[in-house]
Amino acid sequence: MPSRDVAYALFDADNHLYETQEALTRYLPEEYDGAIEYVNVRGRTKIAIRGQISEYIPNPTFDVVARPGAMEEYFKVGNPTGKTRREIFGEPMRSIPAFREPAPRLALMDELGIRRSLMFPTLASLIEERMKDDPELIHAVVHALNQWLHETWGFAFKDRIFTVPVITLPIVEKAVAELNWVVERGARAILIRPAPVPGFGGTRSFALPEFDPFWKRVVETGVLVAFHSSDSGYARYANDWEGNRREFLPFKPNAFRQVNEWRPIEDAVTSLICHGALSRFPELKVAVIENGASWVEPVLGRLADVYKKMPHEFREDPVQVFRRNIHISPFWEEDMAALGDLIGIERVLFGSDYPHPEGLADPVTYVDHLVKLSEEDKAKVMGGNLARLIDG
C-alpha cells in the first residue's frame, strides 16, 4: 500500500515493464533471423546483436532484477563508503507478473496509489545504437517490438496504462507509417531516442526539415513525444578521450562519463530549438523523462546568450520556445520549485521510474519532495500536467 493518500489522482510519467525474450524476435521477419539472439556465456544469458554480445543490460532476460528503489539511499546521500554497484543494488528479486503483464500491473498500481502511468519498455534502449549502420534492420526490429508491446500490453490498457511504443526515424516514410500504425492502435505517447538519427549516409538531426513530414503527422495525431534516457551513442566521444572502443555501460561507474551524462539530452533539445523544428511545429508536445533537470538552467543560459548575439539565427526567442514546448520529469532529489520557476510549474512532471532500482520503491513519496509548492501546484506536478498532455 502507498505510504499515504493524496487528494489528487497520480499520473506517473515514468513506469517500466520488463520485456520477455521474444519481445524483439517474435514478429521479426524471417530475413532478419539471427539478427538478435540470446546466448549462454559462462552460464549467464546475454543478448547478441548480429553476433556481437552486449553488456549494456547485464541480465537481458529480466528473470532476476534489482528491487524497486534499491538505489534510493545512493541518490540521497551518495556513496561515502565506496560500496560496489552490486552492494548498492542489494539483494535482487525474481521478476513478478506485474513487471511482465498489464492486468497484474494494474493491481500493483492500485496498491501503490498510482491511477495512471506511461509504461516504457526497458530493453528498447539498446536497439538503435547497435544497428545504426543498417536502417532497414532498425525499422524492422522496432516494428517487431511494437507488435509485441501491442499484443502483450496494448497501448491504452483500461485507459490507465499507456504503454509507449518506439518510433525510429532513419527512413522518414517508414517512421510516418509506424506512427500511423501505433496511433491507430491507441498510442497516446511515442518514444524517440535523444540522439542523432542514423541513416544510409551517416547521422543527422531529427529537427532538420527532412523530418518535417513526420513532425507534421505527430502534431496531427496529438501524441506526446517522449525523450527517455537511452544509449544515445555518446560512448564514442568518451572513447576518443579514454582510448578504447567499449560500449556504453550504464551500470558500470565511470567518473569522466558521469560528468557529461546529460549531454545527449542537452543536444537533443537544443537541436529541436536551434534547427527550428519547434518553431515550424509550435504545437509539438515534448516530455523529457529520466534525464533529470540539472542540465536545464545551463542550457537556457546558453540559449539566451546565443540569441543575444545572433538573433537572426532564430525564428523566435529560443528560451521561450523551450518554455512553451518542453516538459521535464525531474529526479525526486532535485528542486522541483526551482525548476518550476525556470520553465513554469505546468511543465513539470512526476515520474517515479518504478520498478527500476534508480527509482522510488513507493512512488507516492515523490510528493514529499514538493514541500516548496502549493497544494494546487503539487496536484499539477503529480498528475494534472501529464493528464493535460495525454487527454488533450
PDB file of N, CA, C and O in Angstrom, residues 98-162:
ATOM      1  N   ALA A  98       3.553  -8.657 -12.403  1.00  0.00           N
ATOM      2  CA  ALA A  98       3.254  -7.236 -12.578  1.00  0.00           C
ATOM      3  C   ALA A  98       4.322  -6.505 -13.378  1.00  0.00           C
ATOM      4  O   ALA A  98       4.065  -5.410 -13.901  1.00  0.00           O
ATOM      5  N   PHE A  99       5.518  -7.077 -13.481  1.00  0.00           N
ATOM      6  CA  PHE A  99       6.560  -6.466 -14.297  1.00  0.00           C
ATOM      7  C   PHE A  99       6.434  -6.881 -15.760  1.00  0.00           C
ATOM      8  O   PHE A  99       7.096  -6.315 -16.628  1.00  0.00           O
ATOM      9  N   ARG A 100       5.598  -7.900 -16.037  1.00  0.00           N
ATOM     10  CA  ARG A 100       5.554  -8.513 -17.366  1.00  0.00           C
ATOM     11  C   ARG A 100       4.201  -8.395 -18.057  1.00  0.00           C
ATOM     12  O   ARG A 100       4.122  -8.522 -19.272  1.00  0.00           O
ATOM     13  N   GLU A 101       3.121  -8.149 -17.293  1.00  0.00           N
ATOM     14  CA  GLU A 101       1.778  -8.198 -17.865  1.00  0.00           C
ATOM     15  C   GLU A 101       0.937  -7.041 -17.328  1.00  0.00           C
ATOM     16  O   GLU A 101       1.096  -6.623 -16.172  1.00  0.00           O
ATOM     17  N   PRO A 102      -0.006  -6.550 -18.136  1.00  0.00           N
ATOM     18  CA  PRO A 102      -0.755  -5.350 -17.730  1.00  0.00           C
ATOM     19  C   PRO A 102      -1.772  -5.557 -16.612  1.00  0.00           C
ATOM     20  O   PRO A 102      -1.922  -4.667 -15.764  1.00  0.00           O
ATOM     21  N   ALA A 103      -2.487  -6.691 -16.593  1.00  0.00           N
ATOM     22  CA  ALA A 103      -3.505  -6.868 -15.558  1.00  0.00           C
ATOM     23  C   ALA A 103      -2.894  -6.923 -14.162  1.00  0.00           C
ATOM     24  O   ALA A 103      -3.343  -6.205 -13.246  1.00  0.00           O
ATOM     25  N   PRO A 104      -1.845  -7.748 -13.926  1.00  0.00           N
ATOM     26  CA  PRO A 104      -1.199  -7.714 -12.614  1.00  0.00           C
ATOM     27  C   PRO A 104      -0.578  -6.347 -12.308  1.00  0.00           C
ATOM     28  O   PRO A 104      -0.559  -5.917 -11.150  1.00  0.00           O
ATOM     29  N   ARG A 105      -0.108  -5.667 -13.354  1.00  0.00           N
ATOM     30  CA  ARG A 105       0.499  -4.354 -13.105  1.00  0.00           C
ATOM     31  C   ARG A 105      -0.560  -3.366 -12.651  1.00  0.00           C
ATOM     32  O   ARG A 105      -0.313  -2.523 -11.775  1.00  0.00           O
ATOM     33  N   LEU A 106      -1.748  -3.452 -13.210  1.00  0.00           N
ATOM     34  CA  LEU A 106      -2.818  -2.560 -12.793  1.00  0.00           C
ATOM     35  C   LEU A 106      -3.161  -2.774 -11.319  1.00  0.00           C
ATOM     36  O   LEU A 106      -3.379  -1.811 -10.569  1.00  0.00           O
ATOM     37  N   ALA A 107      -3.177  -4.044 -10.904  1.00  0.00           N
ATOM     38  CA  ALA A 107      -3.437  -4.344  -9.495  1.00  0.00           C
ATOM     39  C   ALA A 107      -2.331  -3.763  -8.611  1.00  0.00           C
ATOM     40  O   ALA A 107      -2.598  -3.218  -7.527  1.00  0.00           O
ATOM     41  N   LEU A 108      -1.086  -3.855  -9.066  1.00  0.00           N
ATOM     42  CA  LEU A 108       0.026  -3.290  -8.309  1.00  0.00           C
ATOM     43  C   LEU A 108      -0.069  -1.765  -8.266  1.00  0.00           C
ATOM     44  O   LEU A 108       0.208  -1.154  -7.229  1.00  0.00           O
ATOM     45  N   MET A 109      -0.470  -1.156  -9.362  1.00  0.00           N
ATOM     46  CA  MET A 109      -0.655   0.295  -9.364  1.00  0.00           C
ATOM     47  C   MET A 109      -1.699   0.716  -8.344  1.00  0.00           C
ATOM     48  O   MET A 109      -1.539   1.740  -7.657  1.00  0.00           O
ATOM     49  N   ASP A 110      -2.757  -0.072  -8.222  1.00  0.00           N
ATOM     50  CA  ASP A 110      -3.765   0.222  -7.202  1.00  0.00           C
ATOM     51  C   ASP A 110      -3.148   0.179  -5.807  1.00  0.00           C
ATOM     52  O   ASP A 110      -3.443   1.028  -4.952  1.00  0.00           O
ATOM     53  N   GLU A 111      -2.304  -0.819  -5.573  1.00  0.00           N
ATOM     54  CA  GLU A 111      -1.631  -0.931  -4.271  1.00  0.00           C
ATOM     55  C   GLU A 111      -0.708   0.254  -4.017  1.00  0.00           C
ATOM     56  O   GLU A 111      -0.581   0.729  -2.880  1.00  0.00           O
ATOM     57  N   LEU A 112      -0.063   0.736  -5.080  1.00  0.00           N
ATOM     58  CA  LEU A 112       0.899   1.826  -4.946  1.00  0.00           C
ATOM     59  C   LEU A 112       0.243   3.204  -4.955  1.00  0.00           C
ATOM     60  O   LEU A 112       0.899   4.216  -4.691  1.00  0.00           O
ATOM     61  N   GLY A 113      -1.046   3.244  -5.267  1.00  0.00           N
ATOM     62  CA  GLY A 113      -1.741   4.525  -5.303  1.00  0.00           C
ATOM     63  C   GLY A 113      -1.546   5.287  -6.594  1.00  0.00           C
ATOM     64  O   GLY A 113      -1.742   6.509  -6.638  1.00  0.00           O
ATOM     65  N   ILE A 114      -1.159   4.603  -7.678  1.00  0.00           N
ATOM     66  CA  ILE A 114      -0.964   5.242  -8.972  1.00  0.00           C
ATOM     67  C   ILE A 114      -2.217   5.038  -9.814  1.00  0.00           C
ATOM     68  O   ILE A 114      -2.604   3.895 -10.082  1.00  0.00           O
ATOM     69  N   ARG A 115      -2.824   6.107 -10.243  1.00  0.00           N
ATOM     70  CA  ARG A 115      -4.040   5.998 -11.049  1.00  0.00           C
ATOM     71  C   ARG A 115      -3.723   5.648 -12.502  1.00  0.00           C
ATOM     72  O   ARG A 115      -4.316   4.743 -13.076  1.00  0.00           O
ATOM     73  N   ARG A 116      -2.789   6.391 -13.096  1.00  0.00           N
ATOM     74  CA  ARG A 116      -2.410   6.147 -14.488  1.00  0.00           C
ATOM     75  C   ARG A 116      -0.893   6.261 -14.629  1.00  0.00           C
ATOM     76  O   ARG A 116      -0.220   6.877 -13.810  1.00  0.00           O
ATOM     77  N   SER A 117      -0.383   5.675 -15.707  1.00  0.00           N
ATOM     78  CA  SER A 117       1.057   5.744 -15.909  1.00  0.00           C
ATOM     79  C   SER A 117       1.407   5.636 -17.381  1.00  0.00           C
ATOM     80  O   SER A 117       0.690   5.002 -18.169  1.00  0.00           O
ATOM     81  N   LEU A 118       2.520   6.277 -17.759  1.00  0.00           N
ATOM     82  CA  LEU A 118       3.194   5.953 -19.004  1.00  0.00           C
ATOM     83  C   LEU A 118       4.077   4.745 -18.715  1.00  0.00           C
ATOM     84  O   LEU A 118       4.799   4.725 -17.713  1.00  0.00           O
ATOM     85  N   MET A 119       4.025   3.736 -19.600  1.00  0.00           N
ATOM     86  CA  MET A 119       4.767   2.497 -19.381  1.00  0.00           C
ATOM     87  C   MET A 119       5.806   2.334 -20.492  1.00  0.00           C
ATOM     88  O   MET A 119       5.469   2.103 -21.651  1.00  0.00           O
ATOM     89  N   PHE A 120       7.073   2.482 -20.127  1.00  0.00           N
ATOM     90  CA  PHE A 120       8.147   2.417 -21.104  1.00  0.00           C
ATOM     91  C   PHE A 120       8.779   1.026 -21.135  1.00  0.00           C
ATOM     92  O   PHE A 120       8.952   0.398 -20.087  1.00  0.00           O
ATOM     93  N   PRO A 121       9.137   0.553 -22.323  1.00  0.00           N
ATOM     94  CA  PRO A 121       9.942  -0.669 -22.391  1.00  0.00           C
ATOM     95  C   PRO A 121      11.325  -0.404 -21.814  1.00  0.00           C
ATOM     96  O   PRO A 121      11.749   0.750 -21.685  1.00  0.00           O
ATOM     97  N   THR A 122      12.017  -1.463 -21.457  1.00  0.00           N
ATOM     98  CA  THR A 122      13.354  -1.343 -20.878  1.00  0.00           C
ATOM     99  C   THR A 122      14.431  -1.733 -21.882  1.00  0.00           C
ATOM    100  O   THR A 122      15.422  -1.021 -22.080  1.00  0.00           O
ATOM    101  N   LEU A 123      14.259  -2.855 -22.543  1.00  0.00           N
ATOM    102  CA  LEU A 123      15.258  -3.387 -23.472  1.00  0.00           C
ATOM    103  C   LEU A 123      15.387  -2.530 -24.722  1.00  0.00           C
ATOM    104  O   LEU A 123      16.422  -2.540 -25.388  1.00  0.00           O
ATOM    105  N   ALA A 124      14.361  -1.770 -25.031  1.00  0.00           N
ATOM    106  CA  ALA A 124      14.332  -0.997 -26.278  1.00  0.00           C
ATOM    107  C   ALA A 124      15.499  -0.029 -26.399  1.00  0.00           C
ATOM    108  O   ALA A 124      15.918   0.323 -27.509  1.00  0.00           O
ATOM    109  N   SER A 125      16.052   0.409 -25.268  1.00  0.00           N
ATOM    110  CA  SER A 125      17.063   1.459 -25.299  1.00  0.00           C
ATOM    111  C   SER A 125      18.381   1.023 -25.932  1.00  0.00           C
ATOM    112  O   SER A 125      19.236   1.862 -26.207  1.00  0.00           O
ATOM    113  N   LEU A 126      18.565  -0.280 -26.156  1.00  0.00           N
ATOM    114  CA  LEU A 126      19.834  -0.718 -26.750  1.00  0.00           C
ATOM    115  C   LEU A 126      19.749  -0.927 -28.262  1.00  0.00           C
ATOM    116  O   LEU A 126      20.758  -1.162 -28.927  1.00  0.00           O
ATOM    117  N   ILE A 127      18.558  -0.834 -28.857  1.00  0.00           N
ATOM    118  CA  ILE A 127      18.366  -1.277 -30.235  1.00  0.00           C
ATOM    119  C   ILE A 127      19.127  -0.427 -31.243  1.00  0.00           C
ATOM    120  O   ILE A 127      19.995  -0.911 -31.984  1.00  0.00           O
ATOM    121  N   GLU A 128      18.800   0.849 -31.315  1.00  0.00           N
ATOM    122  CA  GLU A 128      19.237   1.662 -32.452  1.00  0.00           C
ATOM    123  C   GLU A 128      20.751   1.805 -32.550  1.00  0.00           C
ATOM    124  O   GLU A 128      21.315   1.734 -33.646  1.00  0.00           O
ATOM    125  N   GLU A 129      21.417   2.012 -31.423  1.00  0.00           N
ATOM    126  CA  GLU A 129      22.851   2.264 -31.473  1.00  0.00           C
ATOM    127  C   GLU A 129      23.615   1.068 -32.019  1.00  0.00           C
ATOM    128  O   GLU A 129      24.631   1.236 -32.706  1.00  0.00           O
ATOM    129  N   ARG A 130      23.126  -0.133 -31.749  1.00  0.00           N
ATOM    130  CA  ARG A 130      23.849  -1.340 -32.167  1.00  0.00           C
ATOM    131  C   ARG A 130      23.479  -1.794 -33.572  1.00  0.00           C
ATOM    132  O   ARG A 130      23.978  -2.798 -34.049  1.00  0.00           O
ATOM    133  N   MET A 131      22.619  -1.032 -34.228  1.00  0.00           N
ATOM    134  CA  MET A 131      22.226  -1.360 -35.606  1.00  0.00           C
ATOM    135  C   MET A 131      22.333  -0.136 -36.501  1.00  0.00           C
ATOM    136  O   MET A 131      21.768  -0.102 -37.589  1.00  0.00           O
ATOM    137  N   LYS A 132      23.054   0.879 -36.076  1.00  0.00           N
ATOM    138  CA  LYS A 132      22.984   2.183 -36.742  1.00  0.00           C
ATOM    139  C   LYS A 132      23.483   2.166 -38.178  1.00  0.00           C
ATOM    140  O   LYS A 132      23.169   3.080 -38.946  1.00  0.00           O
ATOM    141  N   ASP A 133      24.229   1.142 -38.560  1.00  0.00           N
ATOM    142  CA  ASP A 133      24.686   1.057 -39.947  1.00  0.00           C
ATOM    143  C   ASP A 133      23.698   0.310 -40.841  1.00  0.00           C
ATOM    144  O   ASP A 133      23.966   0.089 -42.022  1.00  0.00           O
ATOM    145  N   ASP A 134      22.548  -0.085 -40.286  1.00  0.00           N
ATOM    146  CA  ASP A 134      21.552  -0.834 -41.048  1.00  0.00           C
ATOM    147  C   ASP A 134      20.158  -0.278 -40.745  1.00  0.00           C
ATOM    148  O   ASP A 134      19.397  -0.852 -39.964  1.00  0.00           O
ATOM    149  N   PRO A 135      19.793   0.847 -41.360  1.00  0.00           N
ATOM    150  CA  PRO A 135      18.488   1.468 -41.068  1.00  0.00           C
ATOM    151  C   PRO A 135      17.297   0.550 -41.306  1.00  0.00           C
ATOM    152  O   PRO A 135      16.315   0.597 -40.554  1.00  0.00           O
ATOM    153  N   GLU A 136      17.355  -0.291 -42.328  1.00  0.00           N
ATOM    154  CA  GLU A 136      16.247  -1.198 -42.591  1.00  0.00           C
ATOM    155  C   GLU A 136      16.046  -2.154 -41.419  1.00  0.00           C
ATOM    156  O   GLU A 136      14.912  -2.443 -41.012  1.00  0.00           O
ATOM    157  N   LEU A 137      17.135  -2.661 -40.856  1.00  0.00           N
ATOM    158  CA  LEU A 137      17.048  -3.559 -39.711  1.00  0.00           C
ATOM    159  C   LEU A 137      16.468  -2.834 -38.501  1.00  0.00           C
ATOM    160  O   LEU A 137      15.633  -3.398 -37.776  1.00  0.00           O
ATOM    161  N   ILE A 138      16.899  -1.593 -38.277  1.00  0.00           N
ATOM    162  CA  ILE A 138      16.360  -0.836 -37.139  1.00  0.00           C
ATOM    163  C   ILE A 138      14.843  -0.750 -37.239  1.00  0.00           C
ATOM    164  O   ILE A 138      14.119  -1.026 -36.273  1.00  0.00           O
ATOM    165  N   HIS A 139      14.346  -0.372 -38.407  1.00  0.00           N
ATOM    166  CA  HIS A 139      12.896  -0.240 -38.576  1.00  0.00           C
ATOM    167  C   HIS A 139      12.200  -1.584 -38.365  1.00  0.00           C
ATOM    168  O   HIS A 139      11.115  -1.638 -37.749  1.00  0.00           O
ATOM    169  N   ALA A 140      12.796  -2.658 -38.849  1.00  0.00           N
ATOM    170  CA  ALA A 140      12.170  -3.981 -38.707  1.00  0.00           C
ATOM    171  C   ALA A 140      12.102  -4.401 -37.243  1.00  0.00           C
ATOM    172  O   ALA A 140      11.070  -4.913 -36.770  1.00  0.00           O
ATOM    173  N   VAL A 141      13.179  -4.199 -36.501  1.00  0.00           N
ATOM    174  CA  VAL A 141      13.217  -4.602 -35.096  1.00  0.00           C
ATOM    175  C   VAL A 141      12.264  -3.742 -34.268  1.00  0.00           C
ATOM    176  O   VAL A 141      11.546  -4.249 -33.392  1.00  0.00           O
ATOM    177  N   VAL A 142      12.250  -2.440 -34.526  1.00  0.00           N
ATOM    178  CA  VAL A 142      11.357  -1.558 -33.780  1.00  0.00           C
ATOM    179  C   VAL A 142       9.901  -1.940 -34.033  1.00  0.00           C
ATOM    180  O   VAL A 142       9.088  -1.994 -33.092  1.00  0.00           O
ATOM    181  N   HIS A 143       9.552  -2.228 -35.277  1.00  0.00           N
ATOM    182  CA  HIS A 143       8.170  -2.624 -35.547  1.00  0.00           C
ATOM    183  C   HIS A 143       7.843  -3.945 -34.868  1.00  0.00           C
ATOM    184  O   HIS A 143       6.737  -4.113 -34.333  1.00  0.00           O
ATOM    185  N   ALA A 144       8.795  -4.885 -34.870  1.00  0.00           N
ATOM    186  CA  ALA A 144       8.577  -6.166 -34.181  1.00  0.00           C
ATOM    187  C   ALA A 144       8.325  -5.936 -32.695  1.00  0.00           C
ATOM    188  O   ALA A 144       7.428  -6.552 -32.104  1.00  0.00           O
ATOM    189  N   LEU A 145       9.104  -5.055 -32.082  1.00  0.00           N
ATOM    190  CA  LEU A 145       8.897  -4.742 -30.664  1.00  0.00           C
ATOM    191  C   LEU A 145       7.525  -4.110 -30.451  1.00  0.00           C
ATOM    192  O   LEU A 145       6.799  -4.471 -29.512  1.00  0.00           O
ATOM    193  N   ASN A 146       7.150  -3.176 -31.312  1.00  0.00           N
ATOM    194  CA  ASN A 146       5.849  -2.519 -31.153  1.00  0.00           C
ATOM    195  C   ASN A 146       4.696  -3.505 -31.314  1.00  0.00           C
ATOM    196  O   ASN A 146       3.678  -3.399 -30.615  1.00  0.00           O
ATOM    197  N   GLN A 147       4.844  -4.465 -32.217  1.00  0.00           N
ATOM    198  CA  GLN A 147       3.814  -5.502 -32.357  1.00  0.00           C
ATOM    199  C   GLN A 147       3.688  -6.306 -31.073  1.00  0.00           C
ATOM    200  O   GLN A 147       2.586  -6.610 -30.613  1.00  0.00           O
ATOM    201  N   TRP A 148       4.841  -6.635 -30.492  1.00  0.00           N
ATOM    202  CA  TRP A 148       4.834  -7.401 -29.234  1.00  0.00           C
ATOM    203  C   TRP A 148       4.218  -6.560 -28.112  1.00  0.00           C
ATOM    204  O   TRP A 148       3.408  -7.057 -27.314  1.00  0.00           O
ATOM    205  N   LEU A 149       4.585  -5.288 -28.025  1.00  0.00           N
ATOM    206  CA  LEU A 149       4.021  -4.416 -26.993  1.00  0.00           C
ATOM    207  C   LEU A 149       2.508  -4.330 -27.127  1.00  0.00           C
ATOM    208  O   LEU A 149       1.775  -4.400 -26.134  1.00  0.00           O
ATOM    209  N   HIS A 150       2.039  -4.165 -28.352  1.00  0.00           N
ATOM    210  CA  HIS A 150       0.601  -4.046 -28.567  1.00  0.00           C
ATOM    211  C   HIS A 150      -0.123  -5.329 -28.193  1.00  0.00           C
ATOM    212  O   HIS A 150      -1.169  -5.296 -27.545  1.00  0.00           O
ATOM    213  N   GLU A 151       0.446  -6.460 -28.583  1.00  0.00           N
ATOM    214  CA  GLU A 151      -0.194  -7.736 -28.283  1.00  0.00           C
ATOM    215  C   GLU A 151      -0.184  -8.032 -26.792  1.00  0.00           C
ATOM    216  O   GLU A 151      -1.167  -8.535 -26.230  1.00  0.00           O
ATOM    217  N   THR A 152       0.910  -7.730 -26.127  1.00  0.00           N
ATOM    218  CA  THR A 152       1.093  -8.116 -24.730  1.00  0.00           C
ATOM    219  C   THR A 152       0.506  -7.094 -23.760  1.00  0.00           C
ATOM    220  O   THR A 152      -0.129  -7.463 -22.764  1.00  0.00           O
ATOM    221  N   TRP A 153       0.704  -5.820 -24.027  1.00  0.00           N
ATOM    222  CA  TRP A 153       0.315  -4.766 -23.100  1.00  0.00           C
ATOM    223  C   TRP A 153      -0.809  -3.878 -23.628  1.00  0.00           C
ATOM    224  O   TRP A 153      -1.543  -3.279 -22.838  1.00  0.00           O
ATOM    225  N   GLY A 154      -0.922  -3.772 -24.950  1.00  0.00           N
ATOM    226  CA  GLY A 154      -1.801  -2.760 -25.508  1.00  0.00           C
ATOM    227  C   GLY A 154      -1.184  -1.389 -25.309  1.00  0.00           C
ATOM    228  O   GLY A 154      -0.212  -1.224 -24.560  1.00  0.00           O
ATOM    229  N   PHE A 155      -1.720  -0.388 -25.967  1.00  0.00           N
ATOM    230  CA  PHE A 155      -1.178   0.963 -25.837  1.00  0.00           C
ATOM    231  C   PHE A 155      -2.020   1.854 -24.927  1.00  0.00           C
ATOM    232  O   PHE A 155      -1.621   2.990 -24.630  1.00  0.00           O
ATOM    233  N   ALA A 156      -3.170   1.359 -24.486  1.00  0.00           N
ATOM    234  CA  ALA A 156      -4.009   2.147 -23.561  1.00  0.00           C
ATOM    235  C   ALA A 156      -4.841   1.171 -22.735  1.00  0.00           C
ATOM    236  O   ALA A 156      -6.073   1.197 -22.778  1.00  0.00           O
ATOM    237  N   PHE A 157      -4.178   0.343 -21.950  1.00  0.00           N
ATOM    238  CA  PHE A 157      -4.848  -0.710 -21.193  1.00  0.00           C
ATOM    239  C   PHE A 157      -5.771  -0.103 -20.134  1.00  0.00           C
ATOM    240  O   PHE A 157      -5.306   0.615 -19.237  1.00  0.00           O
ATOM    241  N   LYS A 158      -7.055  -0.385 -20.264  1.00  0.00           N
ATOM    242  CA  LYS A 158      -8.083   0.120 -19.338  1.00  0.00           C
ATOM    243  C   LYS A 158      -8.042   1.643 -19.201  1.00  0.00           C
ATOM    244  O   LYS A 158      -8.514   2.208 -18.219  1.00  0.00           O
ATOM    245  N   ASP A 159      -7.472   2.291 -20.196  1.00  0.00           N
ATOM    246  CA  ASP A 159      -7.298   3.745 -20.174  1.00  0.00           C
ATOM    247  C   ASP A 159      -6.511   4.201 -18.942  1.00  0.00           C
ATOM    248  O   ASP A 159      -6.668   5.338 -18.468  1.00  0.00           O
ATOM    249  N   ARG A 160      -5.635   3.315 -18.462  1.00  0.00           N
ATOM    250  CA  ARG A 160      -4.828   3.645 -17.291  1.00  0.00           C
ATOM    251  C   ARG A 160      -3.341   3.391 -17.517  1.00  0.00           C
ATOM    252  O   ARG A 160      -2.506   4.145 -17.011  1.00  0.00           O
ATOM    253  N   ILE A 161      -3.002   2.347 -18.253  1.00  0.00           N
ATOM    254  CA  ILE A 161      -1.604   2.070 -18.568  1.00  0.00           C
ATOM    255  C   ILE A 161      -1.370   2.427 -20.035  1.00  0.00           C
ATOM    256  O   ILE A 161      -1.907   1.782 -20.934  1.00  0.00           O
ATOM    257  N   PHE A 162      -0.584   3.461 -20.251  1.00  0.00           N
ATOM    258  CA  PHE A 162      -0.316   3.924 -21.608  1.00  0.00           C
ATOM    259  C   PHE A 162       1.095   3.479 -22.001  1.00  0.00           C
ATOM    260  O   PHE A 162       2.075   4.190 -21.762  1.00  0.00           O
TER     261      PHE A 162
END
